[in-house]
Amino acid sequence: MPFEKTILCIGAGYVGGPTMAMIAAKCPGYKVTVVDINADRIRAWNSDHLPIYEPGLDELVKETRGRNLFFSTEIEKEIADCEIIFVSVNTPTKTFGHGAGMAADLQYWERTARQILRHANSNKIIVEKSTLPVRTALAMERILNASSGNTRFDVVSNPEFLAEGSAIKDLDTPDRVLIGSQETPEGLQARKAIVDIYANWVPRDKIIESNVWSSELSKLAANAFLAQRISSINSISALCEKTEANIDEVAYAIGTDSRIGAGFLKASVGFGGSCFKKDILNLVYICRSYGLDTVADYWQSVVKINEWQESRFIRNMLANMFNTVAGKRIALFGFAFKANTGDTRESPAIYVAKGLLEEQAEVVISDPKALSNAPKELEGVEGDMTFEPDPYAAAKEAHAIAVLTEWNQYRDLDYERVFESMIQPAFIFDGRNILDHEKLYEIGFNVLAIGKKPLKHF
Ligand code: UDX
Ligand code: UDX
């Protein structure tokens, strides 16, 4: 039986892969193909070892792959064959030229648009999944329609709000799905085609429709607001450490105000991930380009506080360990930017590891899922570093442990055993506030947590 709809996704990354697996699972009548220029990645998607770790993803891919979900490198053929193309290629921060370090690098996006143009021989709906600067859709439509002959392209914005580590749950029961298009008859028709896909499983009142610019900007704004909450609570954590207020108590007290809400108020060593910093810098760049410098400064301070929080963590380690960590073994518990993912992009652990290596510490990195990515992040960095999956082995003969990712397994370790194996005085720096600090102090550790009174034996 022919498929009802043929969907293509260009970019088999953290967003493209899981999103398409969910669409394939929820819409068995659609043919969903994911392509990528990276042949290794496609090979991995077709194997038993998927290129990314995400709870529930293996099962979803097992159920759909070969039935109506396909991974391929035949980009050109697939472009020709499909009706709807999701574009989910990466849009990193530009590293060169005008806007370097701030603006989004759109070269992959534009190259993909031109590739679509070359190989499409029937009308297509192009869906922006990648996070893009507001007004990109217009540029894309111009490139696509400039020399398309009789082929028509409509560009729809459908930003992805999934968070890593909970991607499958977020895709299955999203808070909302946002779909923006031009408000012309053709734009509205293209919008409807995308609404129809999600309506297969998402309640209609959770599918928000808007104009294309609102949709593009909402993605940047949502990430900026989320990151701003973390920077806000982290700024208060520094004040807690000076005043003996407890950041978890403060966060709970303010979060119970229904106007504020409890989410995203967990103080930490800093936020990481591929999106927050990139998207805020992009927002800042756009504001500046429109002459809105005060607005740009406001959002830039969110990134500034985050960098300050990371450097504060290292300074705090140094200050407590008698102002030197040179030659001291330090175990990093966690390298992923958050729990339940192997992703290390922009992880605060990279910053902490580099800072400690600069101070000539012996750094031992442990993580249940991120040890294949971790060495890549530290490529070219000099110093004494090793990678050790077993946290007990990592902590053996260490002077200090720094908890950098909130993996559950670090809550449940036998800390008496850990303490016995360490050099005394032994320190724990809890960059995620996940451990039982009083208990660790009773065992004998000196415990330094974010936004908490130091618990020291001297
Ligand atoms: C995505 C979005 O692209 C990004 O803008 C958003 O902010 C977060 O989600 P992500 O899925 O995490 O990013 O990116 P990544 O895992 O790097 O995947 C992108 C994929 O696109 C890579 O596998 C890359 O090989 C592929 N790609 C890139 C192409 O297939 N063609 C290209 O021209 C460029
Ligand atoms: C984020 C957005 O949540 C998601 O909607 C968007 O699509 C992509 O960017 P992600 O980066 O995957 O998702 O993870 P998120 O859960 O937002 O965490 C980002 C960082 O903030 C992590 O380093 C996390 O540990 C940190 N964080 C989060 C805190 O430090 N405190 C908190 O309260 C919440």
Short mmCIF file of C-alpha atoms and ligand atoms in Angstrom, two decimals:
data_model
loop_
_atom_site.label_atom_id
_atom_site.label_comp_id
_atom_site.label_asym_id
_atom_site.label_seq_id
_atom_site.Cartn_x
_atom_site.Cartn_y
_atom_site.Cartn_z
CA MET A 1 0.00 0.00 0.00
CA PRO A 2 1.44 3.42 -0.84
CA PHE A 3 2.23 5.73 2.03
CA GLU A 4 -0.24 8.56 2.80
CA LYS A 5 2.52 11.16 3.06
CA THR A 6 6.27 11.21 2.46
CA ILE A 7 8.34 13.20 4.92
CA LEU A 8 12.05 13.85 4.73
CA CYS A 9 14.29 15.23 7.44
CA ILE A 10 17.71 16.63 6.57
CA GLY A 11 20.00 16.39 9.62
CA ALA A 12 20.08 13.21 11.73
CA GLY A 13 21.18 14.87 14.96
CA TYR A 14 19.80 15.18 18.48
CA VAL A 15 16.69 16.89 17.14
CA GLY A 16 16.12 15.32 13.72
CA GLY A 17 16.55 11.68 14.79
CA PRO A 18 14.21 11.53 17.81
CA THR A 19 11.61 13.85 16.26
CA MET A 20 11.30 11.75 13.12
CA ALA A 21 11.23 8.52 15.13
CA MET A 22 8.23 9.93 17.04
CA ILE A 23 6.43 11.05 13.88
CA ALA A 24 7.00 7.60 12.36
CA ALA A 25 5.69 5.89 15.49
CA LYS A 26 2.58 8.07 15.73
CA CYS A 27 1.80 8.10 12.01
CA PRO A 28 2.31 4.55 10.68
CA GLY A 29 0.76 5.60 7.36
CA TYR A 30 3.55 8.12 6.64
CA LYS A 31 6.94 7.31 5.19
CA VAL A 32 9.59 9.16 7.17
CA THR A 33 13.19 9.28 5.94
CA VAL A 34 16.11 10.92 7.69
CA VAL A 35 19.20 11.86 5.70
CA ASP A 36 22.55 13.29 6.71
CA ILE A 37 25.82 14.18 5.02
CA ASN A 38 27.59 12.27 7.77
CA ALA A 39 27.62 8.64 6.57
CA ASP A 40 28.94 7.35 9.92
CA ARG A 41 25.99 8.88 11.68
CA ILE A 42 23.53 7.26 9.28
CA ARG A 43 25.31 3.92 9.68
CA ALA A 44 24.92 4.25 13.44
CA TRP A 45 21.21 5.08 13.12
CA ASN A 46 20.86 1.86 11.10
CA SER A 47 22.74 -0.20 13.71
CA ASP A 48 22.06 -1.47 17.23
CA HIS A 49 24.17 1.38 18.64
CA LEU A 50 22.33 4.60 17.87
CA PRO A 51 24.54 7.69 17.63
CA ILE A 52 22.81 9.39 20.55
CA TYR A 53 21.62 8.20 23.92
CA GLU A 54 18.10 9.18 24.89
CA PRO A 55 15.84 7.20 27.24
CA GLY A 56 13.15 5.40 25.22
CA LEU A 57 14.76 6.13 21.84
CA ASP A 58 16.09 2.62 21.19
CA GLU A 59 12.63 1.12 21.61
CA LEU A 60 11.02 3.72 19.36
CA VAL A 61 13.57 3.18 16.59
CA LYS A 62 13.28 -0.59 16.92
CA GLU A 63 9.50 -0.34 16.46
CA THR A 64 9.61 1.92 13.39
CA ARG A 65 12.91 1.42 11.53
CA GLY A 66 12.39 -0.47 8.28
CA ARG A 67 8.59 -0.19 8.68
CA ASN A 68 8.07 3.49 7.93
CA LEU A 69 11.26 5.09 9.29
CA PHE A 70 14.38 5.02 7.14
CA PHE A 71 17.87 6.43 7.53
CA SER A 72 19.80 7.15 4.36
CA THR A 73 22.63 9.12 2.79
CA GLU A 74 20.88 9.44 -0.57
CA ILE A 75 19.96 13.05 0.02
CA GLU A 76 19.31 13.95 -3.60
CA LYS A 77 16.98 11.07 -4.38
CA GLU A 78 15.05 11.55 -1.15
CA ILE A 79 14.60 15.27 -1.84
CA ALA A 80 13.09 14.43 -5.20
CA ASP A 81 10.72 11.84 -3.71
CA CYS A 82 9.18 13.64 -0.72
CA GLU A 83 6.42 16.21 -0.12
CA ILE A 84 7.53 17.76 3.15
CA ILE A 85 11.13 18.46 4.18
CA PHE A 86 12.09 19.16 7.78
CA VAL A 87 15.48 20.84 7.98
CA SER A 88 17.30 20.14 11.18
CA VAL A 89 20.93 20.82 10.31
CA ASN A 90 23.06 22.55 12.87
CA THR A 91 23.18 26.34 13.17
CA PRO A 92 26.18 26.97 15.43
CA THR A 93 27.53 30.33 16.51
CA LYS A 94 29.56 31.94 13.74
CA THR A 95 33.30 31.68 14.32
CA PHE A 96 34.49 34.03 11.60
CA GLY A 97 33.87 37.40 9.98
CA HIS A 98 31.05 39.76 10.83
CA GLY A 99 29.16 38.68 13.94
CA ALA A 100 31.81 36.09 14.92
CA GLY A 101 31.09 34.67 18.37
CA MET A 102 27.51 35.98 18.34
CA ALA A 103 25.49 35.49 15.16
CA ALA A 104 24.16 32.16 13.93
CA ASP A 105 26.23 30.53 11.20
CA LEU A 106 23.67 29.91 8.48
CA GLN A 107 25.95 28.36 5.89
CA TYR A 108 24.66 24.81 6.43
CA TRP A 109 21.11 26.03 6.26
CA GLU A 110 21.64 27.93 3.04
CA ARG A 111 23.61 25.09 1.49
CA THR A 112 20.77 22.74 2.35
CA ALA A 113 18.24 25.15 0.82
CA ARG A 114 20.24 25.24 -2.42
CA GLN A 115 20.54 21.46 -2.39
CA ILE A 116 16.75 21.21 -2.08
CA LEU A 117 16.37 23.67 -4.94
CA ARG A 118 18.66 21.63 -7.20
CA HIS A 119 16.95 18.31 -6.68
CA ALA A 120 13.28 19.14 -6.14
CA ASN A 121 11.03 18.58 -9.12
CA SER A 122 7.66 19.00 -7.41
CA ASN A 123 6.17 21.47 -4.88
CA LYS A 124 7.54 21.12 -1.35
CA ILE A 125 6.84 22.41 2.09
CA ILE A 126 10.08 23.24 3.88
CA VAL A 127 9.93 23.13 7.66
CA GLU A 128 12.50 25.02 9.73
CA LYS A 129 13.29 22.75 12.67
CA SER A 130 16.70 24.23 13.31
CA THR A 131 16.72 27.29 15.53
CA LEU A 132 17.15 30.28 13.29
CA PRO A 133 17.31 34.04 13.59
CA VAL A 134 13.96 35.74 13.24
CA ARG A 135 13.20 36.49 9.56
CA THR A 136 15.27 33.59 8.17
CA ALA A 137 12.19 32.00 6.60
CA LEU A 138 11.83 34.95 4.30
CA ALA A 139 15.44 34.67 3.13
CA MET A 140 14.92 30.95 2.55
CA GLU A 141 11.76 31.47 0.58
CA ARG A 142 13.59 33.99 -1.60
CA ILE A 143 16.50 31.64 -2.27
CA LEU A 144 14.18 28.74 -3.00
CA ASN A 145 11.70 30.58 -5.17
CA ALA A 146 14.24 32.75 -7.02
CA SER A 147 15.03 30.15 -9.64
CA SER A 148 12.58 27.37 -9.02
CA GLY A 149 10.68 27.56 -12.32
CA ASN A 150 7.31 25.88 -11.81
CA THR A 151 8.20 24.30 -8.47
CA ARG A 152 6.73 26.07 -5.45
CA PHE A 153 8.31 26.15 -1.99
CA ASP A 154 6.52 27.25 1.17
CA VAL A 155 8.63 27.72 4.29
CA VAL A 156 7.04 26.95 7.65
CA SER A 157 8.65 27.46 11.06
CA ASN A 158 8.18 24.62 13.56
CA PRO A 159 10.79 25.08 16.29
CA GLU A 160 11.62 22.12 18.50
CA PHE A 161 11.31 22.57 22.25
CA LEU A 162 12.44 19.10 23.34
CA ALA A 163 15.09 18.93 26.03
CA GLU A 164 17.80 16.31 25.86
CA GLY A 165 17.45 13.47 28.32
CA SER A 166 13.65 13.74 28.14
CA ALA A 167 13.32 14.07 24.35
CA ILE A 168 10.98 11.13 23.87
CA LYS A 169 8.63 12.21 26.64
CA ASP A 170 8.72 15.82 25.41
CA LEU A 171 7.88 14.69 21.87
CA ASP A 172 5.15 12.33 23.05
CA THR A 173 3.39 14.81 25.34
CA PRO A 174 4.64 18.28 24.43
CA ASP A 175 3.56 21.37 26.37
CA ARG A 176 2.85 22.83 22.96
CA VAL A 177 3.77 22.53 19.30
CA LEU A 178 4.36 25.83 17.53
CA ILE A 179 3.77 26.21 13.82
CA GLY A 180 4.27 29.53 12.07
CA SER A 181 3.75 30.40 8.43
CA GLN A 182 3.16 33.32 6.13
CA GLU A 183 -0.47 34.36 6.28
CA THR A 184 -1.07 34.04 2.54
CA PRO A 185 -3.47 31.34 1.22
CA GLU A 186 -0.45 29.17 0.24
CA GLY A 187 1.27 29.81 3.59
CA LEU A 188 -1.87 28.86 5.50
CA GLN A 189 -2.25 25.69 3.45
CA ALA A 190 1.35 24.69 4.19
CA ARG A 191 0.77 25.44 7.87
CA LYS A 192 -2.28 23.17 7.86
CA ALA A 193 -0.27 20.32 6.35
CA ILE A 194 2.15 20.48 9.29
CA VAL A 195 -0.64 20.89 11.87
CA ASP A 196 -2.20 17.71 10.42
CA ILE A 197 0.96 15.72 11.14
CA TYR A 198 1.05 16.64 14.83
CA ALA A 199 -2.73 16.37 15.21
CA ASN A 200 -2.23 12.60 14.92
CA TRP A 201 -1.23 12.60 18.61
CA VAL A 202 -1.04 16.10 20.05
CA PRO A 203 -4.34 17.57 21.39
CA ARG A 204 -5.48 20.33 19.06
CA ASP A 205 -5.44 23.02 21.78
CA LYS A 206 -1.72 22.38 22.27
CA ILE A 207 -0.92 23.14 18.65
CA ILE A 208 -0.27 26.86 18.47
CA GLU A 209 -0.42 28.64 15.14
CA SER A 210 1.22 31.98 14.52
CA ASN A 211 2.86 34.11 11.91
CA VAL A 212 6.26 32.87 10.87
CA TRP A 213 8.24 35.63 12.62
CA SER A 214 6.54 35.03 15.97
CA SER A 215 7.32 31.36 15.68
CA GLU A 216 11.01 31.93 14.92
CA LEU A 217 11.38 34.50 17.67
CA SER A 218 9.47 32.44 20.25
CA LYS A 219 12.10 29.72 20.10
CA LEU A 220 14.91 32.17 20.81
CA ALA A 221 12.85 33.88 23.51
CA ALA A 222 11.87 30.60 25.21
CA ASN A 223 15.49 29.51 25.51
CA ALA A 224 16.52 32.96 26.71
CA PHE A 225 13.81 32.96 29.41
CA LEU A 226 14.78 29.46 30.59
CA ALA A 227 18.46 30.34 30.77
CA GLN A 228 17.63 33.61 32.50
CA ARG A 229 15.93 31.73 35.33
CA ILE A 230 19.05 29.64 35.89
CA SER A 231 21.29 32.71 35.86
CA SER A 232 18.90 34.44 38.27
CA ILE A 233 18.98 31.60 40.78
CA ASN A 234 22.74 31.17 40.33
CA SER A 235 23.31 34.86 41.04
CA ILE A 236 21.34 34.46 44.27
CA SER A 237 23.35 31.31 45.11
CA ALA A 238 26.48 33.46 45.41
CA LEU A 239 24.70 35.70 47.88
CA CYS A 240 23.52 32.66 49.85
CA GLU A 241 27.10 31.51 50.30
CA LYS A 242 27.91 34.89 51.89
CA THR A 243 24.87 35.09 54.13
CA GLU A 244 24.17 31.49 55.25
CA ALA A 245 20.85 31.51 53.45
CA ASN A 246 20.28 28.14 51.71
CA ILE A 247 19.65 28.33 47.95
CA ASP A 248 17.39 25.26 47.85
CA GLU A 249 15.19 26.77 50.56
CA VAL A 250 15.12 30.12 48.78
CA ALA A 251 14.29 28.46 45.42
CA TYR A 252 11.46 26.49 47.03
CA ALA A 253 10.10 29.57 48.78
CA ILE A 254 10.01 31.68 45.65
CA GLY A 255 8.97 28.83 43.34
CA THR A 256 5.76 28.18 45.29
CA ASP A 257 4.49 31.59 44.16
CA SER A 258 2.30 30.50 41.26
CA ARG A 259 3.28 33.61 39.33
CA ILE A 260 6.93 32.56 39.46
CA GLY A 261 6.58 28.76 39.25
CA ALA A 262 8.96 26.09 40.49
CA GLY A 263 10.68 24.93 37.28
CA PHE A 264 14.22 25.81 36.24
CA LEU A 265 15.23 27.16 39.63
CA LYS A 266 17.88 24.59 40.42
CA ALA A 267 21.15 26.33 41.22
CA SER A 268 24.13 24.71 39.54
CA VAL A 269 27.70 25.06 38.38
CA GLY A 270 26.16 26.68 35.30
CA PHE A 271 23.98 25.80 32.34
CA GLY A 272 25.39 24.01 29.32
CA GLY A 273 24.05 22.37 26.19
CA SER A 274 24.17 23.27 22.56
CA CYS A 275 21.30 25.74 22.68
CA PHE A 276 21.16 28.25 25.51
CA LYS A 277 24.38 30.16 24.96
CA LYS A 278 24.16 30.00 21.17
CA ASP A 279 20.55 31.17 21.08
CA ILE A 280 21.02 34.01 23.57
CA LEU A 281 24.08 35.28 21.71
CA ASN A 282 22.07 35.11 18.53
CA LEU A 283 19.25 37.09 20.19
CA VAL A 284 21.78 39.64 21.45
CA TYR A 285 23.23 39.97 17.97
CA ILE A 286 19.82 40.51 16.41
CA CYS A 287 18.92 43.15 19.02
CA ARG A 288 22.18 45.00 18.37
CA SER A 289 21.64 44.89 14.64
CA TYR A 290 18.31 46.70 15.19
CA GLY A 291 20.01 49.27 17.47
CA LEU A 292 18.42 47.83 20.62
CA ASP A 293 21.59 47.92 22.70
CA THR A 294 19.89 48.08 26.10
CA VAL A 295 17.87 44.97 25.28
CA ALA A 296 21.02 43.27 23.97
CA ASP A 297 22.95 44.12 27.18
CA TYR A 298 20.12 42.75 29.30
CA TRP A 299 20.19 39.32 27.62
CA GLN A 300 23.96 39.22 27.35
CA SER A 301 24.17 39.46 31.14
CA VAL A 302 22.46 36.03 31.35
CA VAL A 303 25.49 34.49 29.60
CA LYS A 304 27.87 36.62 31.64
CA ILE A 305 26.45 35.37 34.95
CA ASN A 306 26.74 31.80 33.68
CA GLU A 307 30.41 32.23 32.84
CA TRP A 308 30.97 33.88 36.20
CA GLN A 309 29.26 30.98 37.98
CA GLU A 310 31.56 28.47 36.25
CA SER A 311 34.72 30.43 37.10
CA ARG A 312 33.46 30.98 40.66
CA PHE A 313 33.20 27.21 41.06
CA ILE A 314 36.88 26.74 40.20
CA ARG A 315 37.97 29.67 42.37
CA ASN A 316 36.03 28.14 45.24
CA MET A 317 37.78 24.80 44.77
CA LEU A 318 41.17 26.48 44.79
CA ALA A 319 40.43 28.66 47.80
CA ASN A 320 39.25 25.70 49.86
CA MET A 321 42.05 23.37 48.83
CA PHE A 322 44.69 25.66 50.33
CA ASN A 323 45.11 27.70 47.13
CA THR A 324 46.75 24.95 45.14
CA VAL A 325 45.56 21.89 43.27
CA ALA A 326 48.84 21.31 41.41
CA GLY A 327 49.64 17.59 41.37
CA LYS A 328 46.41 16.78 43.26
CA ARG A 329 44.12 14.12 41.86
CA ILE A 330 40.60 15.47 41.38
CA ALA A 331 37.69 13.28 40.29
CA LEU A 332 34.99 14.87 38.16
CA PHE A 333 31.68 13.07 38.66
CA GLY A 334 29.84 13.71 35.43
CA PHE A 335 30.88 15.31 32.17
CA ALA A 336 27.57 15.46 30.26
CA PHE A 337 25.89 18.88 30.28
CA LYS A 338 22.96 17.34 32.16
CA ALA A 339 21.87 13.89 33.32
CA ASN A 340 20.43 11.21 31.02
CA THR A 341 22.39 12.24 27.96
CA GLY A 342 25.85 11.55 26.58
CA ASP A 343 25.93 15.05 25.08
CA THR A 344 28.81 17.21 26.28
CA ARG A 345 28.33 20.30 24.11
CA GLU A 346 29.02 23.48 26.14
CA SER A 347 29.02 21.38 29.31
CA PRO A 348 30.23 23.35 32.35
CA ALA A 349 32.42 20.30 33.00
CA ILE A 350 34.58 21.29 30.02
CA TYR A 351 35.25 24.65 31.60
CA VAL A 352 35.95 23.16 35.03
CA ALA A 353 38.25 20.46 33.61
CA LYS A 354 40.22 23.02 31.62
CA GLY A 355 40.51 25.33 34.64
CA LEU A 356 41.81 22.52 36.86
CA LEU A 357 44.26 21.32 34.19
CA GLU A 358 45.58 24.86 33.88
CA GLU A 359 46.21 24.72 37.63
CA GLN A 360 48.16 21.51 36.96
CA ALA A 361 45.75 19.21 38.78
CA GLU A 362 45.52 15.54 37.84
CA VAL A 363 41.99 15.32 36.49
CA VAL A 364 40.04 12.04 36.36
CA ILE A 365 36.81 12.26 34.43
CA SER A 366 33.96 9.86 35.12
CA ASP A 367 30.53 9.71 33.48
CA PRO A 368 28.13 6.84 32.70
CA LYS A 369 27.34 7.97 29.15
CA ALA A 370 29.66 10.78 28.06
CA LEU A 371 33.10 9.20 28.07
CA SER A 372 33.23 8.84 24.30
CA ASN A 373 32.46 12.55 23.79
CA ALA A 374 34.52 13.90 26.70
CA PRO A 375 38.01 13.36 25.16
CA LYS A 376 36.90 15.17 21.99
CA GLU A 377 35.96 18.25 24.03
CA LEU A 378 39.44 18.30 25.57
CA GLU A 379 41.40 17.60 22.41
CA GLY A 380 44.57 19.70 22.31
CA VAL A 381 44.28 20.62 26.00
CA GLU A 382 47.52 19.88 27.81
CA GLY A 383 47.71 18.27 31.20
CA ASP A 384 47.25 15.10 33.17
CA MET A 385 43.77 13.76 32.41
CA THR A 386 42.31 10.27 32.43
CA PHE A 387 38.85 8.86 31.78
CA GLU A 388 37.41 6.32 34.19
CA PRO A 389 33.87 4.97 33.99
CA ASP A 390 33.89 3.61 37.55
CA PRO A 391 33.35 6.46 40.06
CA TYR A 392 34.96 4.46 42.89
CA ALA A 393 38.14 4.01 40.84
CA ALA A 394 38.05 7.68 39.83
CA ALA A 395 37.85 8.83 43.45
CA LYS A 396 40.56 6.47 44.72
CA GLU A 397 43.46 8.49 46.10
CA ALA A 398 41.85 11.72 45.00
CA HIS A 399 41.97 14.88 47.09
CA ALA A 400 38.60 16.05 45.88
CA ILE A 401 35.45 15.12 43.99
CA ALA A 402 33.52 17.67 41.94
CA VAL A 403 29.96 16.66 41.03
CA LEU A 404 29.25 18.27 37.67
CA THR A 405 26.30 16.29 36.30
CA GLU A 406 23.22 15.33 38.30
CA TRP A 407 23.32 11.60 37.42
CA ASN A 408 21.24 9.58 39.89
CA GLN A 409 24.01 7.05 40.33
CA TYR A 410 26.11 9.65 42.16
CA ARG A 411 23.42 10.01 44.82
CA ASP A 412 23.56 6.33 45.67
CA LEU A 413 27.30 5.64 45.99
CA ASP A 414 28.75 4.16 49.15
CA TYR A 415 30.41 7.40 50.28
CA GLU A 416 32.02 5.76 53.36
CA ARG A 417 33.92 3.55 50.95
CA VAL A 418 34.74 6.54 48.73
CA PHE A 419 35.96 8.56 51.71
CA GLU A 420 38.21 5.73 52.97
CA SER A 421 39.91 5.52 49.57
CA MET A 422 40.67 9.25 49.31
CA ILE A 423 43.57 11.42 50.44
CA GLN A 424 42.73 13.37 53.59
CA PRO A 425 41.41 15.98 54.10
CA ALA A 426 38.90 14.91 51.47
CA PHE A 427 36.68 17.46 49.71
CA ILE A 428 33.41 17.21 47.83
CA PHE A 429 32.29 20.14 45.69
CA ASP A 430 28.69 19.53 44.77
CA GLY A 431 28.05 21.57 41.62
CA ARG A 432 24.53 20.17 41.33
CA ASN A 433 23.35 20.04 44.95
CA ILE A 434 22.28 16.42 44.64
CA LEU A 435 24.10 14.84 47.58
CA ASP A 436 23.19 14.56 51.25
CA HIS A 437 25.63 17.17 52.52
CA GLU A 438 25.08 16.64 56.26
CA LYS A 439 25.67 12.92 55.91
CA LEU A 440 28.84 13.44 53.88
CA TYR A 441 30.08 15.87 56.52
CA GLU A 442 29.43 13.26 59.23
CA ILE A 443 31.43 10.71 57.22
CA GLY A 444 34.35 13.13 57.32
CA PHE A 445 34.19 15.01 54.03
CA ASN A 446 34.58 18.76 53.75
CA VAL A 447 31.51 19.66 51.74
CA LEU A 448 31.18 22.74 49.55
CA ALA A 449 27.91 23.05 47.68
CA ILE A 450 26.36 25.75 45.51
CA GLY A 451 24.54 28.40 47.55
CA LYS A 452 25.05 26.60 50.87
CA LYS A 453 27.05 27.19 53.99
CA PRO A 454 30.42 25.37 53.72
CA LEU A 455 30.64 22.27 55.95
CA LYS A 456 34.28 22.02 56.93
CA HIS A 457 36.12 20.19 59.67
CA PHE A 458 38.74 22.90 60.13
C1 UDX B 1 19.40 21.10 16.18
C2 UDX B 1 19.31 22.37 15.36
O1 UDX B 1 19.88 22.19 14.14
C3 UDX B 1 19.82 23.56 16.09
O2 UDX B 1 19.70 24.72 15.33
C4 UDX B 1 18.97 23.70 17.30
O3 UDX B 1 19.34 24.83 18.03
C5 UDX B 1 19.08 22.46 18.14
O4 UDX B 1 18.76 21.34 17.38
P1 UDX B 1 21.10 19.22 16.77
O5 UDX B 1 20.11 18.25 16.24
O6 UDX B 1 21.43 19.18 18.21
O7 UDX B 1 20.68 20.72 16.42
O8 UDX B 1 22.41 19.25 15.89
P2 UDX B 1 23.37 18.07 15.50
O9 UDX B 1 23.22 16.95 16.44
O10 UDX B 1 24.68 18.71 15.26
O11 UDX B 1 22.75 17.57 14.12
C6 UDX B 1 22.79 18.23 12.92
C7 UDX B 1 23.03 17.22 11.81
O12 UDX B 1 22.91 17.87 10.55
C8 UDX B 1 24.42 16.56 11.84
O13 UDX B 1 24.30 15.17 11.92
C9 UDX B 1 25.06 17.00 10.51
O14 UDX B 1 25.89 16.03 9.92
C10 UDX B 1 23.83 17.26 9.67
N1 UDX B 1 24.08 18.16 8.52
C11 UDX B 1 24.72 19.33 8.70
C12 UDX B 1 23.64 17.78 7.25
O15 UDX B 1 23.08 16.71 7.07
N2 UDX B 1 23.86 18.63 6.20
C13 UDX B 1 24.52 19.82 6.34
O16 UDX B 1 24.71 20.55 5.37
C14 UDX B 1 24.96 20.19 7.65
C1 UDX B 2 16.97 23.39 26.18
C2 UDX B 2 15.49 23.74 26.31
O1 UDX B 2 15.00 23.31 27.60
C3 UDX B 2 14.68 23.10 25.21
O2 UDX B 2 13.32 23.50 25.27
C4 UDX B 2 15.27 23.51 23.86
O3 UDX B 2 14.59 22.87 22.81
C5 UDX B 2 16.75 23.17 23.80
O4 UDX B 2 17.44 23.77 24.90
P1 UDX B 2 18.44 21.27 26.78
O5 UDX B 2 19.59 22.17 26.52
O6 UDX B 2 18.40 19.92 26.13
O7 UDX B 2 17.08 21.99 26.38
O8 UDX B 2 18.34 21.00 28.35
P2 UDX B 2 17.75 21.79 29.61
O9 UDX B 2 17.01 20.82 30.43
O10 UDX B 2 17.05 23.02 29.23
O11 UDX B 2 19.09 22.16 30.42
C6 UDX B 2 20.02 23.08 29.95
C7 UDX B 2 21.09 23.32 30.98
O12 UDX B 2 20.59 24.02 32.11
C8 UDX B 2 21.71 22.02 31.54
O13 UDX B 2 23.10 22.19 31.69
C9 UDX B 2 21.03 21.88 32.89
O14 UDX B 2 21.78 21.13 33.79
C10 UDX B 2 20.92 23.34 33.31
N1 UDX B 2 19.86 23.59 34.30
C11 UDX B 2 18.56 23.34 33.98
C12 UDX B 2 20.19 24.14 35.54
O15 UDX B 2 21.36 24.38 35.84
N2 UDX B 2 19.18 24.40 36.45
C13 UDX B 2 17.86 24.17 36.15
O16 UDX B 2 17.01 24.47 37.00
C14 UDX B 2 17.55 23.62 34.88
#
